[in-house]
PDB file of C-alpha atoms in Angstrom:
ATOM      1  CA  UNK A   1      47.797 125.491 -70.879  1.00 74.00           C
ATOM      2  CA  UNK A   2      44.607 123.082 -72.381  1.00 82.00           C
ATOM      3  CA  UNK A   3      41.746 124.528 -73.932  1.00 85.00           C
ATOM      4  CA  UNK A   4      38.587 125.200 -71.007  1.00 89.00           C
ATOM      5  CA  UNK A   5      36.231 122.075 -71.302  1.00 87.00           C
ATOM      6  CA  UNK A   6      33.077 122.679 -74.094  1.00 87.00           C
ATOM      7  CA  UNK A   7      30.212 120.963 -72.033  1.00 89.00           C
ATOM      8  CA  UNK A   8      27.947 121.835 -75.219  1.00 86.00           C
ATOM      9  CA  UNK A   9      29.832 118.671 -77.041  1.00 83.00           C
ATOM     10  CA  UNK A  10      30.752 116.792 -73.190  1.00 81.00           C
ATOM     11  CA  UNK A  11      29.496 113.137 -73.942  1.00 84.00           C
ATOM     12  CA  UNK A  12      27.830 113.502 -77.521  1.00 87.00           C
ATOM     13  CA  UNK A  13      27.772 109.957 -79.857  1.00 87.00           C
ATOM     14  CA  UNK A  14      28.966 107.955 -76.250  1.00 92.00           C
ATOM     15  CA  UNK A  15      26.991 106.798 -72.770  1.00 95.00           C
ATOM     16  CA  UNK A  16      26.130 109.622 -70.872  1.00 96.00           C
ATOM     17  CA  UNK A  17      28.028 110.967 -67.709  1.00 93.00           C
ATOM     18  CA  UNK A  18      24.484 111.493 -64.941  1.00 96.00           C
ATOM     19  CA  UNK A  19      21.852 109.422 -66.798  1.00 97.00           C
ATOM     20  CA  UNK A  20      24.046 106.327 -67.483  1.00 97.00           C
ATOM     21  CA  UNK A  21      22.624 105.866 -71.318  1.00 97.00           C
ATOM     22  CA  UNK A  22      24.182 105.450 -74.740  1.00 97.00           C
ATOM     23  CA  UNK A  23      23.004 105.879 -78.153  1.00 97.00           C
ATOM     24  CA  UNK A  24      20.730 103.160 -79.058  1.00 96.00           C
ATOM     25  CA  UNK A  25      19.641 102.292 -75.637  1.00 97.00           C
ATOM     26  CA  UNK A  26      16.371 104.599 -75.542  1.00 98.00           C
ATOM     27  CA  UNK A  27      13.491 105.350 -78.144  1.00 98.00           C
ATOM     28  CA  UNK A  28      12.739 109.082 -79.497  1.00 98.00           C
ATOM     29  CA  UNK A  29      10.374 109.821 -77.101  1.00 98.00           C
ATOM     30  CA  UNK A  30      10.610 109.726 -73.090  1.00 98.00           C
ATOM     31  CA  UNK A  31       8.200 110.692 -70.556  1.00 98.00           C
ATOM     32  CA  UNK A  32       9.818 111.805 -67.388  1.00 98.00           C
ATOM     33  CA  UNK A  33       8.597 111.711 -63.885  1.00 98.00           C
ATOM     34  CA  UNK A  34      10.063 113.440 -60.979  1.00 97.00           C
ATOM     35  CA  UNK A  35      10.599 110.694 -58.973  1.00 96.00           C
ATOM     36  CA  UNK A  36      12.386 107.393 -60.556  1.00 97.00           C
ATOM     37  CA  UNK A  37      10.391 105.395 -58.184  1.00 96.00           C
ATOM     38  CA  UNK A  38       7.518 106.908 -60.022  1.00 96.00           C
ATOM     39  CA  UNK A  39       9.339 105.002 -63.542  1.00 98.00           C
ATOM     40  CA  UNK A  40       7.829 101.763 -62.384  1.00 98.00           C
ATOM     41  CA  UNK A  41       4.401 103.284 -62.885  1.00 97.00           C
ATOM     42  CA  UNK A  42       5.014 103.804 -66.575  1.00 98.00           C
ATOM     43  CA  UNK A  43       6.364 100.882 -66.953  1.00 98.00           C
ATOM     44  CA  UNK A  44       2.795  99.337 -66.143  1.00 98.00           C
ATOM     45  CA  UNK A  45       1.593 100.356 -69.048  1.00 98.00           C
ATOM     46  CA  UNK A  46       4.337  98.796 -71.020  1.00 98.00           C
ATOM     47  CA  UNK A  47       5.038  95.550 -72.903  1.00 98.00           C
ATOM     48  CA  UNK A  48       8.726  93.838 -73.023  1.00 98.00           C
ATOM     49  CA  UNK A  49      10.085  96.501 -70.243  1.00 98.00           C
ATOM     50  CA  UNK A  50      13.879  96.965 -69.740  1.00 98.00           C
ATOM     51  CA  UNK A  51      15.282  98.715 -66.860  1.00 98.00           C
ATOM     52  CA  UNK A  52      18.273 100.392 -68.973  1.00 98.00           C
ATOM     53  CA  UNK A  53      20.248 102.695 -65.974  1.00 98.00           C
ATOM     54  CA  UNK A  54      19.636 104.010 -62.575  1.00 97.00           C
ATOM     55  CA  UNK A  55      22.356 106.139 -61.114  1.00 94.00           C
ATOM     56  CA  UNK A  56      21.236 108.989 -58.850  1.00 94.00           C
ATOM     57  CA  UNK A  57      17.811 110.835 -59.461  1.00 97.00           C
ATOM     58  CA  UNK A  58      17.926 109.217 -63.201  1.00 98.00           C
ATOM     59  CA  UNK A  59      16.742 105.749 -63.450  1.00 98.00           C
ATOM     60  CA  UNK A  60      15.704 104.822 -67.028  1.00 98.00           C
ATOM     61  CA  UNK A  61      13.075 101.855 -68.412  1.00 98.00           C
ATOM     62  CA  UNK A  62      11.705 101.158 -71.825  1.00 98.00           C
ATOM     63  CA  UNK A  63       9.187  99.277 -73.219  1.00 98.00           C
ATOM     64  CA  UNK A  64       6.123  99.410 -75.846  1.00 98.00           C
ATOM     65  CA  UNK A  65       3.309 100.483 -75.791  1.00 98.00           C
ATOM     66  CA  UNK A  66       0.395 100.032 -78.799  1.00 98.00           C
ATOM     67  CA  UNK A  67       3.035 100.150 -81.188  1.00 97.00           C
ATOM     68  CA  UNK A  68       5.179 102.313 -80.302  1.00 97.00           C
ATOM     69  CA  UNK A  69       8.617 102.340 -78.222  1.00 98.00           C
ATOM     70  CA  UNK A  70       8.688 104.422 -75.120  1.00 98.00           C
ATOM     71  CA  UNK A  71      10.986 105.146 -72.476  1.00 98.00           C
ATOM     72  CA  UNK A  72      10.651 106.755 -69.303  1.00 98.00           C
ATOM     73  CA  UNK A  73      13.429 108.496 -67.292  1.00 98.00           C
ATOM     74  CA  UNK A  74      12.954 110.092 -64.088  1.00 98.00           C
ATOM     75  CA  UNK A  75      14.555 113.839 -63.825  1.00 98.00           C
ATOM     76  CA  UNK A  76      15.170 114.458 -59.980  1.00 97.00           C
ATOM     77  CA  UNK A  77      13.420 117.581 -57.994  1.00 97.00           C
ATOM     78  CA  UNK A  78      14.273 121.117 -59.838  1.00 98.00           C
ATOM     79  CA  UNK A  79      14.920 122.776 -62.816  1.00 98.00           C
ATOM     80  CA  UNK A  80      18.910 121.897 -62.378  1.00 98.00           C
ATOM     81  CA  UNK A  81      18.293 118.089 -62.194  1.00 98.00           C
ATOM     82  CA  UNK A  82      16.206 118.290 -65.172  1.00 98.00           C
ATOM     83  CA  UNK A  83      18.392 120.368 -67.644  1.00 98.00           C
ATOM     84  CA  UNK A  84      20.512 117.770 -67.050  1.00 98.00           C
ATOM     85  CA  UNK A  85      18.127 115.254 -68.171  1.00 98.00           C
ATOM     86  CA  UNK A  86      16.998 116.444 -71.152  1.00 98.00           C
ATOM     87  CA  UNK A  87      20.429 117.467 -72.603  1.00 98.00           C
ATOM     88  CA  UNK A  88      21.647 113.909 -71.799  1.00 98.00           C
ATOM     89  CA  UNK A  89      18.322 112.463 -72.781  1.00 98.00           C
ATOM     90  CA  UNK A  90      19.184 114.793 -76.102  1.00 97.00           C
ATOM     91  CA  UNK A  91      22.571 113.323 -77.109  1.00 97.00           C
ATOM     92  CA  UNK A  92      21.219 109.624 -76.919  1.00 97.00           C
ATOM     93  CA  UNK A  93      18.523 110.535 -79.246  1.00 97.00           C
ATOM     94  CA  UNK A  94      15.200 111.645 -77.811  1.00 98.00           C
ATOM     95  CA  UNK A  95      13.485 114.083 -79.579  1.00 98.00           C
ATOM     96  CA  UNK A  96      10.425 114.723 -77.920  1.00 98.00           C
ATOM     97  CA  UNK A  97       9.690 114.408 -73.967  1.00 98.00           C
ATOM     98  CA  UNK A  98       6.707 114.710 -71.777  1.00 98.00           C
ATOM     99  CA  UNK A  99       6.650 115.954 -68.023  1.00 98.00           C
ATOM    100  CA  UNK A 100       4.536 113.492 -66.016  1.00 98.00           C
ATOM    101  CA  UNK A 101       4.467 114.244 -62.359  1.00 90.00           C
ATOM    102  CA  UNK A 102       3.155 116.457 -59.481  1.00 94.00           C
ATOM    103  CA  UNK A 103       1.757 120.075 -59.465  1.00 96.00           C
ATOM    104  CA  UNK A 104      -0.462 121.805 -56.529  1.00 96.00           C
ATOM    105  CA  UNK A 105      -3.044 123.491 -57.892  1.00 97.00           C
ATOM    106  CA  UNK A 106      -3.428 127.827 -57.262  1.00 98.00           C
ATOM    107  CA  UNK A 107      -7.270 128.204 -58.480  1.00 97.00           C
ATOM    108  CA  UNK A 108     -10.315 127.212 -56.407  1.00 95.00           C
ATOM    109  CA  UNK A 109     -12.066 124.270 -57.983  1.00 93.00           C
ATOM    110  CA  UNK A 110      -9.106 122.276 -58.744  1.00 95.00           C
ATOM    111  CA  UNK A 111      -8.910 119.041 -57.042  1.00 92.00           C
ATOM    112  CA  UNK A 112      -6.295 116.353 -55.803  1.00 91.00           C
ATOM    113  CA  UNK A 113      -6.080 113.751 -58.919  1.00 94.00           C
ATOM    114  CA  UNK A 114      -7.551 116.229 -61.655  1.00 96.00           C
ATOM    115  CA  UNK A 115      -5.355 116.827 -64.607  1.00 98.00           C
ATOM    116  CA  UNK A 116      -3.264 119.909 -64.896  1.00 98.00           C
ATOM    117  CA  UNK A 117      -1.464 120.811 -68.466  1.00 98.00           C
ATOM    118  CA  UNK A 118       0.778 123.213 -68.795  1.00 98.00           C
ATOM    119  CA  UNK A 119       0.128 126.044 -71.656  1.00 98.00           C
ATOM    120  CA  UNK A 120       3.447 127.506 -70.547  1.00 98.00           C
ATOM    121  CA  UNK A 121       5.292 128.409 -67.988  1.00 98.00           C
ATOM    122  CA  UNK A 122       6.364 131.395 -65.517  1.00 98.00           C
ATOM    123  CA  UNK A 123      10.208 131.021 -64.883  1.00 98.00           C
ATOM    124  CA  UNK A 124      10.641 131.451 -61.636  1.00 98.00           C
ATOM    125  CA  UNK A 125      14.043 129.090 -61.467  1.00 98.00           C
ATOM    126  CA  UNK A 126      17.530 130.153 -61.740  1.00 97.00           C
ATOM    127  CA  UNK A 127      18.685 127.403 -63.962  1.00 98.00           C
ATOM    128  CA  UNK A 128      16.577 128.729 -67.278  1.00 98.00           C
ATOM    129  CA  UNK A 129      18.472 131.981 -66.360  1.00 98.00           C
ATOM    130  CA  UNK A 130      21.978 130.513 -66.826  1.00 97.00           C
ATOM    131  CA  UNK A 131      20.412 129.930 -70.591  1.00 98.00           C
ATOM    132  CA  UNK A 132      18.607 132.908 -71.515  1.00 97.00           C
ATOM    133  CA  UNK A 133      17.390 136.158 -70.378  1.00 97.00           C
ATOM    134  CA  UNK A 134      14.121 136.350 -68.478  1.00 93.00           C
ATOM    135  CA  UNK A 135      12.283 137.988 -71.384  1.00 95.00           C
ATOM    136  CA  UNK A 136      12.341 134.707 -73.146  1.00 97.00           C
ATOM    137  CA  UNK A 137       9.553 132.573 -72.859  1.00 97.00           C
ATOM    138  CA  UNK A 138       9.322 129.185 -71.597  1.00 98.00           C
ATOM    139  CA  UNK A 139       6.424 127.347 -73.931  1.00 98.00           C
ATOM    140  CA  UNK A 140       5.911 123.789 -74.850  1.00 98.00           C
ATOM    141  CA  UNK A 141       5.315 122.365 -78.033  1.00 98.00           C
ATOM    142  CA  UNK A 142       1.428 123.464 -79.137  1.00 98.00           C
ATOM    143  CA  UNK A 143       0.849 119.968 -81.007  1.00 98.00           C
ATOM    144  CA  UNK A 144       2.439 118.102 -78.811  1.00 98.00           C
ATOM    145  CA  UNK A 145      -0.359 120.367 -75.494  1.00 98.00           C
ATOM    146  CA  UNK A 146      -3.033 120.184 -77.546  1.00 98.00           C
ATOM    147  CA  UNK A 147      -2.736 116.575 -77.874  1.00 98.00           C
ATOM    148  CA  UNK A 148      -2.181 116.081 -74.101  1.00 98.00           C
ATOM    149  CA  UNK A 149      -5.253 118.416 -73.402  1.00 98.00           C
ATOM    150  CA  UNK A 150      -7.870 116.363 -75.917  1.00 98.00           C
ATOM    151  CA  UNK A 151      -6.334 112.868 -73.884  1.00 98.00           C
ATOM    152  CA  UNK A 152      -6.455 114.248 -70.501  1.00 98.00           C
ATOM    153  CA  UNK A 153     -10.064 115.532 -70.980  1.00 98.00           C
ATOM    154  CA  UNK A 154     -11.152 112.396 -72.403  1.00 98.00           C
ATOM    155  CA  UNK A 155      -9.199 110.067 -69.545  1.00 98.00           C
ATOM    156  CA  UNK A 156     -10.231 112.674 -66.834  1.00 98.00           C
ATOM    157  CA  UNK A 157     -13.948 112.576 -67.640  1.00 98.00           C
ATOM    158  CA  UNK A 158     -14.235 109.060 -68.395  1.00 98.00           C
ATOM    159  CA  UNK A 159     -12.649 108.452 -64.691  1.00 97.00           C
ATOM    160  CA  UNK A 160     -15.196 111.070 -63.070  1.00 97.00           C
ATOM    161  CA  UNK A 161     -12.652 113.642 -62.179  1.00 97.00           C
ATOM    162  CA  UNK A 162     -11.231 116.762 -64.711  1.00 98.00           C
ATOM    163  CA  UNK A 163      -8.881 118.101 -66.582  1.00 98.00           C
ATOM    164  CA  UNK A 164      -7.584 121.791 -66.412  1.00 98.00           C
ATOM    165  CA  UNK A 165      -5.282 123.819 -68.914  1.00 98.00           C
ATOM    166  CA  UNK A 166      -3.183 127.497 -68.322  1.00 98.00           C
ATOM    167  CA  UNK A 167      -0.416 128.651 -67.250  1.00 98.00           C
ATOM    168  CA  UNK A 168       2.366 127.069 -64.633  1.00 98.00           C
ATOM    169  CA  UNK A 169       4.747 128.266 -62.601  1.00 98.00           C
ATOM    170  CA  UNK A 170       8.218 126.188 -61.934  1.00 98.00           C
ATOM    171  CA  UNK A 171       9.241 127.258 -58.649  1.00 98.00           C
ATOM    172  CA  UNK A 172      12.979 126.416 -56.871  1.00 97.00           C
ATOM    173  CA  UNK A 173      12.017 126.828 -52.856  1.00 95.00           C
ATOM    174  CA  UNK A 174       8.985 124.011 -52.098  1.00 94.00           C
ATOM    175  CA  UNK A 175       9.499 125.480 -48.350  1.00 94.00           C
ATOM    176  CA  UNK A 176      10.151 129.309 -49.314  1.00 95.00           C
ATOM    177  CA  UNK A 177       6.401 128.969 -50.881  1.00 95.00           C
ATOM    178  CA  UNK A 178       4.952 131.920 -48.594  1.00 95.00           C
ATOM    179  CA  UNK A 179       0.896 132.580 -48.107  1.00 94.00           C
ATOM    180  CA  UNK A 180       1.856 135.481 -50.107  1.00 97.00           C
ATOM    181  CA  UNK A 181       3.044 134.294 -52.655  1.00 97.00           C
ATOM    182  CA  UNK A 182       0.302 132.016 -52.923  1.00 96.00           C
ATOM    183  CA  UNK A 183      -1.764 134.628 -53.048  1.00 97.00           C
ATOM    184  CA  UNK A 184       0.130 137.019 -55.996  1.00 98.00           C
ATOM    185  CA  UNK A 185       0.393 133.698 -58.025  1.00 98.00           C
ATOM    186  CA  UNK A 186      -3.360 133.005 -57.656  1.00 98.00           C
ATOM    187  CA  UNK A 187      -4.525 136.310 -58.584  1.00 98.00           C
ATOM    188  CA  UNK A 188      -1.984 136.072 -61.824  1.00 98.00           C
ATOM    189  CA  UNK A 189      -4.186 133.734 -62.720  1.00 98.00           C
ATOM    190  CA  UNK A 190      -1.650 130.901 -62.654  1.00 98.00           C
ATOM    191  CA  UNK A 191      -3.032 127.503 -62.829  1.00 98.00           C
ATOM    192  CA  UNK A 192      -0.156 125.322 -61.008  1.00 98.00           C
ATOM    193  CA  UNK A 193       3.097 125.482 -59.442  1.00 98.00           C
ATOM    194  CA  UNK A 194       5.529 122.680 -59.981  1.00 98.00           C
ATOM    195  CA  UNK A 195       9.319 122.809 -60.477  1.00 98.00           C
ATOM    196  CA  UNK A 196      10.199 121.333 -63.378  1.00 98.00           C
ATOM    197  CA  UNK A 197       8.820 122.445 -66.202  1.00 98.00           C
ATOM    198  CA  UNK A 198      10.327 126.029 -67.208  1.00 98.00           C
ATOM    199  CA  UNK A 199      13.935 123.492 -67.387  1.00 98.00           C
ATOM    200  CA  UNK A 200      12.600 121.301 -69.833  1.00 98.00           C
ATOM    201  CA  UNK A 201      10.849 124.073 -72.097  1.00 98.00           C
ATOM    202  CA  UNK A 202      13.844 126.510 -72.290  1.00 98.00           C
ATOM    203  CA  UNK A 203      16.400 123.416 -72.695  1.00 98.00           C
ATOM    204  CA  UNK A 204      14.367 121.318 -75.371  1.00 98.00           C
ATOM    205  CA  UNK A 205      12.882 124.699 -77.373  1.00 98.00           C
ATOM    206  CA  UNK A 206      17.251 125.452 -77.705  1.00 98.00           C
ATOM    207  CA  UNK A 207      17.793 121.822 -78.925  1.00 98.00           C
ATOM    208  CA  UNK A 208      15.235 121.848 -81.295  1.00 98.00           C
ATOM    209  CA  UNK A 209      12.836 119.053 -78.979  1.00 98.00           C
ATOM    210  CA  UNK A 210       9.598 119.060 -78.444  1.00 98.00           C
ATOM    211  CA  UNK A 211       8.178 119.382 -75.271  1.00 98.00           C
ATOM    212  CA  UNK A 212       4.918 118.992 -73.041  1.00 98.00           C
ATOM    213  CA  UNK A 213       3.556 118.423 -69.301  1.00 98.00           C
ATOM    214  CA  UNK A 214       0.578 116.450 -67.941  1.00 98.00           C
ATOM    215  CA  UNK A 215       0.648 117.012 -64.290  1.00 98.00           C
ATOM    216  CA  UNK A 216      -1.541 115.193 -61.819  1.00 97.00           C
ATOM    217  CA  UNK A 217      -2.542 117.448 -58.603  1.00 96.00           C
ATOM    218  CA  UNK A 218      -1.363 116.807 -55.408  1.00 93.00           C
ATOM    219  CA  UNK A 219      -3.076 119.634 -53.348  1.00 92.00           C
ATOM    220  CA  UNK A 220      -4.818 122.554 -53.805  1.00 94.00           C
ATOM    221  CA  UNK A 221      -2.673 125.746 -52.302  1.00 95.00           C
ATOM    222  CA  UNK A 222      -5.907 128.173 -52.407  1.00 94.00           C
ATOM    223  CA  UNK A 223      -8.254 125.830 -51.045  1.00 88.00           C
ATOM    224  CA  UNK A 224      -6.436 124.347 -47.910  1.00 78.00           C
ATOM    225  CA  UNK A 225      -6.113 121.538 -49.565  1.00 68.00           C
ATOM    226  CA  UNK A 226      -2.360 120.224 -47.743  1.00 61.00           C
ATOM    227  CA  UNK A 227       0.096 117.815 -49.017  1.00 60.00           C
ATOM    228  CA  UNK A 228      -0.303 116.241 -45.772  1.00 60.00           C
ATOM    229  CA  UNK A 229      -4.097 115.185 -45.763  1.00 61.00           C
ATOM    230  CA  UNK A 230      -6.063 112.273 -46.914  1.00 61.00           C
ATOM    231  CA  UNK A 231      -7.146 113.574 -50.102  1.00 58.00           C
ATOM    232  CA  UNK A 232      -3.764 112.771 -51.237  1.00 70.00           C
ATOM    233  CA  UNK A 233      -4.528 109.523 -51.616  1.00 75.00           C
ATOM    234  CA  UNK A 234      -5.963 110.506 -54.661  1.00 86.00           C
ATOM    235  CA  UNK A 235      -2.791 111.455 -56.316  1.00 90.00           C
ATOM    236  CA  UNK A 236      -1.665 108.108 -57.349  1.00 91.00           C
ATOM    237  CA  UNK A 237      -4.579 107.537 -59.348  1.00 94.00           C
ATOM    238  CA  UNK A 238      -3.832 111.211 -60.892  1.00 95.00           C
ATOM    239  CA  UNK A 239      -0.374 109.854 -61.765  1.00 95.00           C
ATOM    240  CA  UNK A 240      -1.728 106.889 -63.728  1.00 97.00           C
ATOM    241  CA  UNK A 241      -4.318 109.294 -65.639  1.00 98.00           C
ATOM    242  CA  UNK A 242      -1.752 111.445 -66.652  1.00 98.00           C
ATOM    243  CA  UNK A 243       0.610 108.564 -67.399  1.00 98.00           C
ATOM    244  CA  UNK A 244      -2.242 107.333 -69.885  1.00 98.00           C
ATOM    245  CA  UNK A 245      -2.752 110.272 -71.269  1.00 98.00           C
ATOM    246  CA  UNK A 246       1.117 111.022 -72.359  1.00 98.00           C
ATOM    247  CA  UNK A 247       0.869 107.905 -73.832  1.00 98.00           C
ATOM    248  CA  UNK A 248      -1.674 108.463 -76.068  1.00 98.00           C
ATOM    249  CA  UNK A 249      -0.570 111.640 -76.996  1.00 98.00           C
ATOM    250  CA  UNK A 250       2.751 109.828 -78.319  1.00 98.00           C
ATOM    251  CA  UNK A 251       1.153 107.472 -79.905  1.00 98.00           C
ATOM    252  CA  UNK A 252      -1.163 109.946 -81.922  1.00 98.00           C
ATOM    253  CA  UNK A 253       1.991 111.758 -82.857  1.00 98.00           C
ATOM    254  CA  UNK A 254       4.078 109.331 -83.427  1.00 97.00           C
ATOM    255  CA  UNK A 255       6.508 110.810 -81.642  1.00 97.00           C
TER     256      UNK A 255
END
């Protein structure tokens, strides 16, 4: 009988099985929308862009920008799409990776196209589970926030909109998002509720990557503010703020 496959060394030093990259393909640092339609919009930014793979929820681009060598790669809805990601993403040589996406807002005052970066966040996923126990903490990297946070304030203000730091949630069930629970997150004190982000902090913090998120909001859950209005037309423009403001923070770092 053959030895059980080892999926901690499945694809290392060769292209990846979901994302489609090899070693050499990507730079060290990749900023990673939800949505790989969402890619193009980074690439906007970019000089000398190169679409490198698409297959599935993962399409990949690279490109420059003010020096520096960037790459974008979108992760797919949920925590499980986005472990897989940032392992893959790991093995081809990124090191450091920036969520840049969508995130409804759960305290009054927050708006549709303000900023929203994540201090942390509350794991409410199963996938972080099947890597640690629940006691163990999902945080980004602190240089790598604060930088985001000075960038976003600066790009948010200078735009005539805001910026907002604290605490996220990642959530699994967009519909099983009750009025209730709503309420219990807002009176946590829990800035926004995505579903990303408590994937990408557990997985990076074990590989020894850093990690960070610059959400723009799409709605405000407290305030009535639906998905489904016309304020969401401000969203796009929330997208390229927080787009900018990634950017900038990887160029500060050098990441």
């Amino acid at each position: 009988m053959s030895a059980p496959v080892d999926k901690s060394q499945a694809g290392v030093g060769a292209r990846q099985y979901h994302i489609g990259i090899a070693p050499g393909e990507v730079s060290s640092v990749a900023l990673l929308p939800g949505d790989p339609f969402r890619v193009p919009l980074v690439a906007e930014f970019l000089t000398d862009v190169r679409e490198v793979a698409w297959g599935r929820e993962h399409r990949t681009m690279t490109g420059w920008y003010r020096g520096r060598h960037i790459t974008a790669t979108s992760t797919g809805m949920g925590c499980p799409s986005t472990a897989i990601a940032v392992e893959e993403l790991a093995r081809v040589g990124v090191t450091s990776l920036i969520r840049v996406g969508s995130s409804g807002g759960l305290q009054p005052g927050i708006e549709p196209g303000d900023l929203l970066v994540s201090e942390g966040s509350f794991r409410n996923d199963g996938t972080t589970d099947a890597y640690l126990p629940k006691g163990f903490p999902a945080v980004p990297d602190l240089e790598l926030t604060a930088s985001l946070s000075r960038h976003a304030a600066r790009i948010a203000e200078a735009a005539g909109t805001r910026s907002h730091t604290g605490i996220s949630v990642s959530d699994d069930a967009f519909y099983a998002e009750t009025p209730e629970w709503i309420e219990q997150l807002n009176r946590m004190g829990i800035l926004n509720v995505e579903m990303e982000a408590s994937a990408l902090y557990v997985v990076a913090r074990l590989r020894g990557l850093r990690a960070g998120m610059v959400c723009a909001c799409s709605s405000n859950l407290v305030d009535g503010t639906s998905l489904y209005d016309h304020k969401n037309a401000a969203l796009k423009d929330g997208w390229m703020r927080s787009i900018e403001a990634a950017l900038e923070a990887a160029v500060e770092l050098e990441l």
